[in-house]
C-alpha positions as CSV (number, residue, x, y, z in Angstrom):
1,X,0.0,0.0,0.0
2,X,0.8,3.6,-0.9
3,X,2.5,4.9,2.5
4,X,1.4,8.9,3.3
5,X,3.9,11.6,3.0
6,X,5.3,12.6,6.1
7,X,4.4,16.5,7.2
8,X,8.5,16.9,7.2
9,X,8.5,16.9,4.0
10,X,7.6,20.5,3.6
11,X,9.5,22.3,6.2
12,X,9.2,26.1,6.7
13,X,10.4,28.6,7.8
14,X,9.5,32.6,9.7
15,X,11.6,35.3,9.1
16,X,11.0,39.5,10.1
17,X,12.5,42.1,7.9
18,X,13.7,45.5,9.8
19,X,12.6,48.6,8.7
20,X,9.2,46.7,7.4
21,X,7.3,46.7,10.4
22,X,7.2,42.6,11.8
23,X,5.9,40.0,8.9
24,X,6.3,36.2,8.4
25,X,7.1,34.6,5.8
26,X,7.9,31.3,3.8
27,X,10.8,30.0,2.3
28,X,9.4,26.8,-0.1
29,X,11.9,24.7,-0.8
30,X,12.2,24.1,-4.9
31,X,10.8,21.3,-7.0
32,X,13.5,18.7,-8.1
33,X,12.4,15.8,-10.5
34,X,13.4,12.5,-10.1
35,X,16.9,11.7,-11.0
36,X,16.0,8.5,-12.0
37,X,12.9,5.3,-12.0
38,X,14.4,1.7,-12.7
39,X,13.6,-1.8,-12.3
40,X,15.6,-3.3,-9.6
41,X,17.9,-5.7,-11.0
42,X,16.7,-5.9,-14.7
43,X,17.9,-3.4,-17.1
44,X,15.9,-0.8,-19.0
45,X,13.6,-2.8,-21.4
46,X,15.4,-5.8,-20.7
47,X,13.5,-9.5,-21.5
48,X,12.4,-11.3,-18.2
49,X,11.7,-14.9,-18.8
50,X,9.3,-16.3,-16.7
51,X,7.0,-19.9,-16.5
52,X,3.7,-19.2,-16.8
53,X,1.7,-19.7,-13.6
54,X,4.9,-18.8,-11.1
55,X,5.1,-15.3,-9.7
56,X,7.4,-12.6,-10.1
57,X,7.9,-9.7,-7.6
58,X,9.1,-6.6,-8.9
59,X,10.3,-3.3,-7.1
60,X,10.5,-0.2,-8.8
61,X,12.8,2.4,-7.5
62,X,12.4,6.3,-8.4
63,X,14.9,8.0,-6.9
64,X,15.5,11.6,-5.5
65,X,12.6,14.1,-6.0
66,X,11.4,16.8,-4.0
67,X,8.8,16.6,-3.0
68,X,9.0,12.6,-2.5
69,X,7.6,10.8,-6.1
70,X,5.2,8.3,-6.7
71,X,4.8,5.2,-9.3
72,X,2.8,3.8,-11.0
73,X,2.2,0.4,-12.9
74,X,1.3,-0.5,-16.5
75,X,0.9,-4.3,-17.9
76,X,0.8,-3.9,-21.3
77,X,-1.1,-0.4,-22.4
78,X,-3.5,-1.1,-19.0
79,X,-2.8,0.8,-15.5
80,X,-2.3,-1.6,-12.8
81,X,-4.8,-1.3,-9.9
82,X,-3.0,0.9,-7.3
83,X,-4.1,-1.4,-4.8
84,X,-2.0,-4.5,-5.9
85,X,1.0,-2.2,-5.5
86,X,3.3,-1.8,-2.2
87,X,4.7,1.8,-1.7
88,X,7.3,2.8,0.3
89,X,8.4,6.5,0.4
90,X,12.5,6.9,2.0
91,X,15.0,9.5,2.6
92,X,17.4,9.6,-0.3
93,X,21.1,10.2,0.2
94,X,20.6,13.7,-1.4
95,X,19.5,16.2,1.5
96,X,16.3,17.0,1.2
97,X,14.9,14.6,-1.2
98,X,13.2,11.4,-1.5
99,X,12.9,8.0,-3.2
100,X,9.8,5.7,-3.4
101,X,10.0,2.0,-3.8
102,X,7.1,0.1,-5.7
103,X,6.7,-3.3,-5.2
104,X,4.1,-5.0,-7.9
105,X,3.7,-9.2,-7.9
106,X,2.9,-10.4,-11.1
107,X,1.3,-14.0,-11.8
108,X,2.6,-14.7,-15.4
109,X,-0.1,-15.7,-18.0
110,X,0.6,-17.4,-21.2
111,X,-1.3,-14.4,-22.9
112,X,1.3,-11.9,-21.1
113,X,4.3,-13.5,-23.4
114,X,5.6,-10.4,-24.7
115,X,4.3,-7.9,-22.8
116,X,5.4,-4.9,-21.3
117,X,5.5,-4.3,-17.5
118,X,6.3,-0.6,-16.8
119,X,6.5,1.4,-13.9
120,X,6.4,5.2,-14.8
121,X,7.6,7.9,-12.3
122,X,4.7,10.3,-11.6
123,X,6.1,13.8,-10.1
124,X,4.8,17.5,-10.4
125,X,7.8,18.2,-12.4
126,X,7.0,15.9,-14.9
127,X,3.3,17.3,-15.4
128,X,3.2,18.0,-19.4
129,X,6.7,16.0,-20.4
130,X,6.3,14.6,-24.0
131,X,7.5,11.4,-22.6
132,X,6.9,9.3,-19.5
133,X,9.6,9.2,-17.1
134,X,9.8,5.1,-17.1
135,X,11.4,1.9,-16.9
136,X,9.9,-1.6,-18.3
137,X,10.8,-4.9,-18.9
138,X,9.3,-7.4,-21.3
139,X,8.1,-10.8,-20.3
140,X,9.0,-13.8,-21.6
141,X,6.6,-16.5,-21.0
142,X,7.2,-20.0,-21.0
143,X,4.5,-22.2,-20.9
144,X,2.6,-25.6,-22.6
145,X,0.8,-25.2,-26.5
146,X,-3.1,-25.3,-26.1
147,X,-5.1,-28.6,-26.7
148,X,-4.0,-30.1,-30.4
149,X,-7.0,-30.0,-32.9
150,X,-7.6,-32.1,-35.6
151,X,-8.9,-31.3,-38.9
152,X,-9.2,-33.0,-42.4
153,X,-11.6,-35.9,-41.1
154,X,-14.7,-35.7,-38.7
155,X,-14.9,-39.1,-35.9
156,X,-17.7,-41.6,-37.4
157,X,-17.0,-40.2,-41.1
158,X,-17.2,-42.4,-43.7
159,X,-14.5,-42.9,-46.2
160,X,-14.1,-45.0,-48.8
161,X,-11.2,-46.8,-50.2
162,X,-9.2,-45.7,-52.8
163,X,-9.3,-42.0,-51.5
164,X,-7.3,-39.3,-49.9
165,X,-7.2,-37.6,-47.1
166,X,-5.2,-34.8,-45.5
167,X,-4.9,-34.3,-41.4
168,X,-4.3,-31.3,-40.0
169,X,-3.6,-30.8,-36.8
170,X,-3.5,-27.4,-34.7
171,X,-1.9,-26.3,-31.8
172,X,-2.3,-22.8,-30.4
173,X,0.4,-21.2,-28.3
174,X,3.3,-22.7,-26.3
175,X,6.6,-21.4,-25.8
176,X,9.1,-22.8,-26.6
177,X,7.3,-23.3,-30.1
178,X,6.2,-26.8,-30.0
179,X,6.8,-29.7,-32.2
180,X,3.7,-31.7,-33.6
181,X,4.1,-35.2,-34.0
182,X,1.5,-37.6,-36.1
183,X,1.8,-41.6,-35.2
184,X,0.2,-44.6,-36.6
185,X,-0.9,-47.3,-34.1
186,X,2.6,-46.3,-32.3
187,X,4.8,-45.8,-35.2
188,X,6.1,-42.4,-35.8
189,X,4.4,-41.0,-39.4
190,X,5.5,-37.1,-39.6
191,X,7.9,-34.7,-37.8
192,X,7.8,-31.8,-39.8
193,X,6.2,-29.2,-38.0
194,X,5.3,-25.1,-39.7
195,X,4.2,-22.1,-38.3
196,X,0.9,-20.3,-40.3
197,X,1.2,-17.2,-38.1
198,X,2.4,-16.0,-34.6
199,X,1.7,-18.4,-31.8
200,X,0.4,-21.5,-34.0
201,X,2.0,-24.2,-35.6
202,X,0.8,-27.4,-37.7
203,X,1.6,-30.8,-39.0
204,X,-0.4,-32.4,-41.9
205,X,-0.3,-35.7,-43.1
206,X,-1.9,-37.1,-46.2
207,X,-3.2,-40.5,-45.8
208,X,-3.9,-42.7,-48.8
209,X,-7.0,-44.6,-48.0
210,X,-7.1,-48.7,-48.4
211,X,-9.0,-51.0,-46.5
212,X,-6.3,-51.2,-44.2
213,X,-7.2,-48.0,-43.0
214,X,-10.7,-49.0,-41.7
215,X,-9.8,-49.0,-37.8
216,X,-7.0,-47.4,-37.8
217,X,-5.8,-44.8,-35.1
218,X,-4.2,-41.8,-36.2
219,X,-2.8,-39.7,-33.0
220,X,-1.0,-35.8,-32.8
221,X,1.1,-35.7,-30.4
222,X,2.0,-32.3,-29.4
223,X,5.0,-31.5,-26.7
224,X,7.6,-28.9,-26.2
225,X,10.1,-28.3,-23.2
226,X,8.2,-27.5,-20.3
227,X,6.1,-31.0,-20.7
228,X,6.6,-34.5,-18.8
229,X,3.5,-35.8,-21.1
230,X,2.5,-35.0,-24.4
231,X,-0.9,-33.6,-25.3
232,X,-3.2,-35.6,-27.6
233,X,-5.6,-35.6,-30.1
234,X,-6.5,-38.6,-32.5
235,X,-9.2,-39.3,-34.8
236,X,-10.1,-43.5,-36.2
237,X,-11.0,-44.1,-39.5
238,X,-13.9,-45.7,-40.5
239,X,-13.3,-47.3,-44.1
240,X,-15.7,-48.9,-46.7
241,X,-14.5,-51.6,-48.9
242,X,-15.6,-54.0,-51.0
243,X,-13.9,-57.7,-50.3
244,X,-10.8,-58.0,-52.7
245,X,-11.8,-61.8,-53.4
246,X,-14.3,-64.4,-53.5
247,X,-13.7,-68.0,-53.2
248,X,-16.1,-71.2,-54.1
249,X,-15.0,-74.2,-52.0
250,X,-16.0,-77.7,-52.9
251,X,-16.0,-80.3,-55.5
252,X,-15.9,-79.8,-59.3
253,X,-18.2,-82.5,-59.9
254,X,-21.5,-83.5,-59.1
255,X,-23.8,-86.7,-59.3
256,X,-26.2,-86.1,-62.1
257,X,-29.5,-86.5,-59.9
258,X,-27.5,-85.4,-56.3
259,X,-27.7,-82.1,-54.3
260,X,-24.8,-79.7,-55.1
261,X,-22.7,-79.4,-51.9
262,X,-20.8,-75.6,-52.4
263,X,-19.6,-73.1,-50.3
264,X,-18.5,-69.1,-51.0
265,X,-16.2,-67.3,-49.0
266,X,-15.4,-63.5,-49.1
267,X,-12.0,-62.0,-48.1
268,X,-13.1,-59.1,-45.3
269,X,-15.2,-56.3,-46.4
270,X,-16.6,-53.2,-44.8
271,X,-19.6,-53.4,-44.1
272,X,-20.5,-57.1,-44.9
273,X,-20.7,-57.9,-48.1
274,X,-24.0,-59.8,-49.7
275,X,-23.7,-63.0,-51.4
276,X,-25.6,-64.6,-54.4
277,X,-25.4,-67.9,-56.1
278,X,-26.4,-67.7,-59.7
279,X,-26.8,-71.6,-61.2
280,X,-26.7,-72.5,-65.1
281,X,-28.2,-68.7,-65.4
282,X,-30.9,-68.8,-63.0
283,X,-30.5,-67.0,-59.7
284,X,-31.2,-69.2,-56.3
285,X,-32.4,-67.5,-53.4
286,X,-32.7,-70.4,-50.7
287,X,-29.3,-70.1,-50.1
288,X,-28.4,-68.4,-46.8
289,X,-25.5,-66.6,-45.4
290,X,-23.3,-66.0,-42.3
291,X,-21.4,-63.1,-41.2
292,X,-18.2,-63.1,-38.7
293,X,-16.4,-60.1,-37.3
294,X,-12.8,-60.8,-38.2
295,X,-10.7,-59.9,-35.3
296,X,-8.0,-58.0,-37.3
297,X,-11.0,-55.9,-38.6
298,X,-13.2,-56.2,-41.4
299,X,-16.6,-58.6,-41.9
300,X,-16.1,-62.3,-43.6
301,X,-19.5,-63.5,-45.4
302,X,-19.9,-67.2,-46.3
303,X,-22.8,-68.6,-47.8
304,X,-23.5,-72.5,-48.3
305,X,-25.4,-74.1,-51.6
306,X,-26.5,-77.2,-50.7
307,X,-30.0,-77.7,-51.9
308,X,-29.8,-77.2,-55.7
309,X,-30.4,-80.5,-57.1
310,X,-28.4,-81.2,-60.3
311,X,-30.2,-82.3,-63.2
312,X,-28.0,-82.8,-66.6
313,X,-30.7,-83.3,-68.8
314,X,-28.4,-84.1,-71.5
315,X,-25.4,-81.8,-70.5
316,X,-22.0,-82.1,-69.1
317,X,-21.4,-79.4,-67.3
318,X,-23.0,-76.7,-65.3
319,X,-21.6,-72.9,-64.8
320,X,-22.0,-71.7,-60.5
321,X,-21.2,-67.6,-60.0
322,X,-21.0,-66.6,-56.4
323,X,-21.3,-62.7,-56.7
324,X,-20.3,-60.5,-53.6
325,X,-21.8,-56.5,-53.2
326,X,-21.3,-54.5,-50.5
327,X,-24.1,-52.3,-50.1
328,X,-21.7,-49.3,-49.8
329,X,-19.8,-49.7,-52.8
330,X,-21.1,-49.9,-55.9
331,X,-18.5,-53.2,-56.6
332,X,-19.2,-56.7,-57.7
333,X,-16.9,-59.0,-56.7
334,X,-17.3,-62.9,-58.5
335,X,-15.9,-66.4,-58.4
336,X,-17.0,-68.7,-61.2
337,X,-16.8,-72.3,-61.6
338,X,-17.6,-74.9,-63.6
339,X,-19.2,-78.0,-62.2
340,X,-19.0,-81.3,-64.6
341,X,-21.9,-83.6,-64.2
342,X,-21.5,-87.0,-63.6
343,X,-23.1,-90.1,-64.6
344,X,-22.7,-93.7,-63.6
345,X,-21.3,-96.2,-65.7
346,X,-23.1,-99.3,-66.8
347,X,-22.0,-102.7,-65.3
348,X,-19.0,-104.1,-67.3
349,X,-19.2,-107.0,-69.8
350,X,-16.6,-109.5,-70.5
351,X,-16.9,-109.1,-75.0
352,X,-16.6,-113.4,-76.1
353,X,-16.8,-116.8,-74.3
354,X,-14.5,-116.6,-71.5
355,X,-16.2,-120.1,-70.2
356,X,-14.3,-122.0,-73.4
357,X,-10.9,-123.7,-72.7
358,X,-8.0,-122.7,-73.2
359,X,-5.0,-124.6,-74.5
360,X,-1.8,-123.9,-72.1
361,X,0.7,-121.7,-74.0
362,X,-1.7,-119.7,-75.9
363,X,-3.2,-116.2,-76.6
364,X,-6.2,-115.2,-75.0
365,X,-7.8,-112.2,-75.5
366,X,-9.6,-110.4,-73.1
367,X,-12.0,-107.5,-73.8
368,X,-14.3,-105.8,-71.3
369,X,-16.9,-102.8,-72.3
370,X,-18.8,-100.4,-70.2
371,X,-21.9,-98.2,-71.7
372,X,-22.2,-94.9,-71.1
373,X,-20.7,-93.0,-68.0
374,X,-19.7,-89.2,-67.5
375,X,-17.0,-88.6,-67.2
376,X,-15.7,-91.7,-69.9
377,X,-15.0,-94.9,-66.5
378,X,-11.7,-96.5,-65.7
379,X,-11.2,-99.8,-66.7
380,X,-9.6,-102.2,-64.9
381,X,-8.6,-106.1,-66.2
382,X,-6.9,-107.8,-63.6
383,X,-6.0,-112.2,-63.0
384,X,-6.1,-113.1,-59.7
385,X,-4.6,-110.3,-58.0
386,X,-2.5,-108.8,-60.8
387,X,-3.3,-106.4,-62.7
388,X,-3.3,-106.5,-66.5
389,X,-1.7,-103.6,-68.9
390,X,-5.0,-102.8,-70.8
391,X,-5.6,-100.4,-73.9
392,X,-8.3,-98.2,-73.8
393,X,-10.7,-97.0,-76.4
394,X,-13.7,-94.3,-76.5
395,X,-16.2,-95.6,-79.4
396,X,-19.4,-93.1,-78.9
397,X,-20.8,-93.8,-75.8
398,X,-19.1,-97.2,-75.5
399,X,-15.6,-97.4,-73.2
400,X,-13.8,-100.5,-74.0
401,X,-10.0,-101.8,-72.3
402,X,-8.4,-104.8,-74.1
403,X,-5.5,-106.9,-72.9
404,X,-3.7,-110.4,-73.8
405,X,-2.3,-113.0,-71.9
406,X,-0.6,-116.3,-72.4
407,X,-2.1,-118.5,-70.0
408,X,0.1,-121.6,-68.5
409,X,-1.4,-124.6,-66.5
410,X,-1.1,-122.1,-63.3
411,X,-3.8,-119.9,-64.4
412,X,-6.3,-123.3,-64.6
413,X,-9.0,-121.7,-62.4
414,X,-7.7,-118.3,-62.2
415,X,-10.5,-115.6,-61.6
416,X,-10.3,-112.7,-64.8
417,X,-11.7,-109.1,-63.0
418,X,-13.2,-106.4,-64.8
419,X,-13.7,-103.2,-63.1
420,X,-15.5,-100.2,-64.1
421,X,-15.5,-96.9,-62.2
422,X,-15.6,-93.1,-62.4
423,X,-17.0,-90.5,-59.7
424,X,-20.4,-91.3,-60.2
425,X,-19.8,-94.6,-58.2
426,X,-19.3,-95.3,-54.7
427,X,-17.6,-98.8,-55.2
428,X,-16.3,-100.0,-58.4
429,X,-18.6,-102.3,-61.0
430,X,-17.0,-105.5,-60.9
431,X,-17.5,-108.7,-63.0
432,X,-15.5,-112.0,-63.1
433,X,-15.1,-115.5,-64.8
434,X,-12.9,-118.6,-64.2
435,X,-10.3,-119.4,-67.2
436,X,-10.2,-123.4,-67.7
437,X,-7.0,-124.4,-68.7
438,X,-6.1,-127.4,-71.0
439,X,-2.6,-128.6,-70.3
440,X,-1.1,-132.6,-70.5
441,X,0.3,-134.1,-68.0
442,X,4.6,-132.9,-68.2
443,X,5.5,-136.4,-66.7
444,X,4.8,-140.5,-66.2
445,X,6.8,-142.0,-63.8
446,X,6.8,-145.9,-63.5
447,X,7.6,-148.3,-60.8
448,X,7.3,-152.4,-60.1
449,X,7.2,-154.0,-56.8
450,X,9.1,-156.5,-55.7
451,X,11.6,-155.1,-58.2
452,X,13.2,-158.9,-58.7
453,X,10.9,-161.8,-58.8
454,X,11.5,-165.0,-60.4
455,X,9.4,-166.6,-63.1
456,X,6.2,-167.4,-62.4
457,X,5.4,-165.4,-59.3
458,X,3.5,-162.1,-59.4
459,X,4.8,-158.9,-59.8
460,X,2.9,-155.3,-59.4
461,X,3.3,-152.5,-61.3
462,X,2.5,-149.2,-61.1
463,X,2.5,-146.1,-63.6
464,X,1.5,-142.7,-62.5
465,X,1.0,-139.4,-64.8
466,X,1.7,-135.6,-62.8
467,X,-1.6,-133.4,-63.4
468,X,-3.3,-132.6,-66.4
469,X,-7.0,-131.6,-67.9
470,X,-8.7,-133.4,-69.0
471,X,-7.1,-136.6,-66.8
472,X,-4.5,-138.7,-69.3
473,X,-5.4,-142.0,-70.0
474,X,-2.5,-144.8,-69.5
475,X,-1.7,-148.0,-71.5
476,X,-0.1,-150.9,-70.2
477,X,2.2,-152.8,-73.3
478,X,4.3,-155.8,-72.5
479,X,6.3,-156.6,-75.6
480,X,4.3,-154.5,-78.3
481,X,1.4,-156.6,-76.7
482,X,-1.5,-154.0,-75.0
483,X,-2.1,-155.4,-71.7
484,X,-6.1,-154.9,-70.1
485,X,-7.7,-155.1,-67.2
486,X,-5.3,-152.7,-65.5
487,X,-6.6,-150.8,-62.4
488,X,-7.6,-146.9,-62.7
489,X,-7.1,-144.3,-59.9
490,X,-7.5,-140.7,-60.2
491,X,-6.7,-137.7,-57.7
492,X,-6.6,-134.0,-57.6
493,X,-3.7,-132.5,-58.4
494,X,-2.3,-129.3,-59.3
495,X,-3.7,-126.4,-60.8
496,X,-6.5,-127.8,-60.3
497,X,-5.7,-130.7,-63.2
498,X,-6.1,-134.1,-62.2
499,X,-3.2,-137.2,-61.4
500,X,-3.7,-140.7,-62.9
501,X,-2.4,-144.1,-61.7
């Protein structure tokens, strides 16, 4: 507060002049002007820097006036309230003069960065000067940037891949000048920060939009000395996009008369993409779909055909489309495939009299045929369990396989397979026969028993043939002479031939 002036300020003083009769009078001491106003410890329009939010005490000194001075404040072009100033009014070290000292706290505001803080020496000498006996500093102050502002995309606006997109963001104030910072899901996008006029600065960043962008987070990060944390500001894009693919899973045949059995699968769209089966030209709609939130983002859509029934009625092949929209884009998306239609074969047929016989050591020739059958059937000849090299030939709608084999006395009895099959059939056709063999026996073996008799007694005597079909016939001779009544005995033997004795 403002301290009075002292009534010894003003001293006078009563004199009588002789020869004038007694009077008093006074003897005023003259005016003398300040010698000087100042700061304490700054120099004249010297740059205080200051943290915004602390406080600064400053004194003012104006020194050596008669009578004793007074000061005043000035923040900027506004007077100071006289009550937020301290006054104190001393003796100078000049007889008969005075000093005052002013003592003003200020707070320091971010919006008092460059402002001027005067104190100005107020006197009745320096009533009318042309300028004000003064002193000032200018405040530097430090302090954080404003919140950061974001512009180029409003939160829940919808963009659409393929576009382009510039961010913005503003930051107000904030000394030192702050540095703006744009991330991507924690990776550092952009440093270059710019100034567009006193106290703001800005970073854009242009963002090409894909579908990779839907759900992304794009943060400024705003931060300058005087800050432990940044400030923030970030805006998430929301991206339409059609799917980039669509797949049909599942066989490329079908049983002529059998239910297709198809799926469709998109890749991840935004939002969910419609599906639509379209079958030999005519659109189904019995088919349903189901729709998954993908956790990396995005929606899958899968729809299953099962309930088209496949009717060839005389053609090979059917054409499925799966078509994928998304109702946001104006995008068709499409897998096509084409489905061959399957018929079963008919039941094979072994072509000539397989149920002859067959003379060891020759040719026989074996032909089995299968009517009809889509695709054309396999054909399979096999003996026993071999299987025989066959040629195969398409005649119209008649698949034949042919194959040779020289047949020994092991294949008497040997089963001849014919197989038949192609996707239409669960299990292969099958039909078989039985080869009969002809073969004579390869040896006759005699014996007699005792082998020494003397004349006149009896002797027996044994011949034996190895296997044959038909069974051999043997003939006893004794001396060119044909020798009957002999006994017969026959027995299995192999290859299913027969042993005589």
């Amino acid at each position: 507060m403002r301290q009075p002036y002292h009534s010894g300020h003003w001293p006078n003083t009563a004199r009588s002049t002789p020869g004038m009769g007694k009077h008093s009078y006074i003897t005023l001491p003259a005016l003398v002007a300040p010698s000087s106003v100042s700061i304490v410890g700054f120099e004249d329009g010297a740059v205080v820097e200051v943290v915004a939010g602390t406080s600064l005490t400053l004194e003012c000194l104006v020194a050596d006036a008669r009578p004793a001075p007074e000061a005043v404040w000035y923040r900027g072009e506004a007077q100071v309230d006289p009550a937020l100033q301290e006054d104190q009014v001393e003796a100078s070290t000049q007889p008969r003069r005075w000093s005052v000292r002013s003592q003003l706290v200020v707070t320091a505001e971010p919006e008092d960065d460059g402002k001027r803080i005067k104190c100005q020496a107020i006197h009745t000498t320096l009533v009318g000067a042309s300028e004000p006996f003064a002193s000032s500093i200018t405040l530097s102050v430090l302090h954080p940037p404003g919140d950061p502002v974001i512009t180029g995309y409003e939160q829940g606006e919808v963009l659409r891949a393929g576009a382009r997109r510039t961010l913005t963001c503003h930051v107000s104030g904030g000394k030192p000048r702050p540095w703006v910072l744009w991330y991507r899901e924690g990776r550092l996008l952009d440093d270059n920060t710019t100034s567009t006029g006193p106290g703001t600065v800005v970073n854009s960043l242009e963002v090409a939009v894909t579908a990779g962008e839907d759900g992304a987070v794009y943060v400024c990060s705003v931060s300058n000395d005087l800050m432990q944390e940044p400030l923030t500001a970030n805006v998430t894009f929301t991206v339409y996009y059609a799917p980039s693919s669509v797949t049909i899973l599942g066989p490329s045949q079908a049983q002529d008369g059998a239910n297709l059995a198809l799926s469709c699968v998109t890749s991840t769209s935004n939002p969910p993409a419609s599906l639509s089966w379209i079958v030999a030209g005519k659109v189904i709609d019995n088919a349903r779909s189901i729709v998954m939130h993908e956790d990396e983002g995005g929606f899958v859509t899968t729809s299953n055909l099962t309930d088209y029934l496949v009717r060839s009625d005389g053609i090979m092949e059917i054409t499925v489309e799966c078509r994928a929209v998304n109702p946001a884009i104006d995008k068709v998306v499409r897998d096509v495939r084409t489905i061959d239609i399957t018929r079963a074969a008919g039941v094979p047929v072994f072509e000539g009299d397989l149920k002859r016989e067959y003379m060891a050591g020759s040719i026989v020739d074996l032909t089995c045929t299968s009517v009809g059958g889509h695709p054309p059937p396999a054909i399979r000849i096999y003996k026993g369990e071999e299987e025989i090299p066959t040629s195969l030939l398409l005649e119209a709608n008649i698949s034949r396989a042919t194959a040779e084999i020289e047949v020994t006395p092991v294949d008497n009895g040997v089963k001849v397979t014919c197989e038949v099959s192609n996707p239409a059939t669960l299990q292969p056709l099958t039909i078989s026969k039985r080869l009969t063999i002809l073969f004579p026996p390869w040896e006759v073996t005699g014996s007699a028993f005792p082998n020494t008799v003397e004349a006149g007694t009896m002797v027996n005597l044994t011949c034996e043939s190895s296997s044959s079909v038909p069974p051999a016939n043997l003939t006893w001779r004794s001396d060119g002479t044909r020798i009957e009544g002999a006994a017969v005995r026959r027995n299995q033997a192999a290859f299913g031939g027969t042993s005589t004795m």
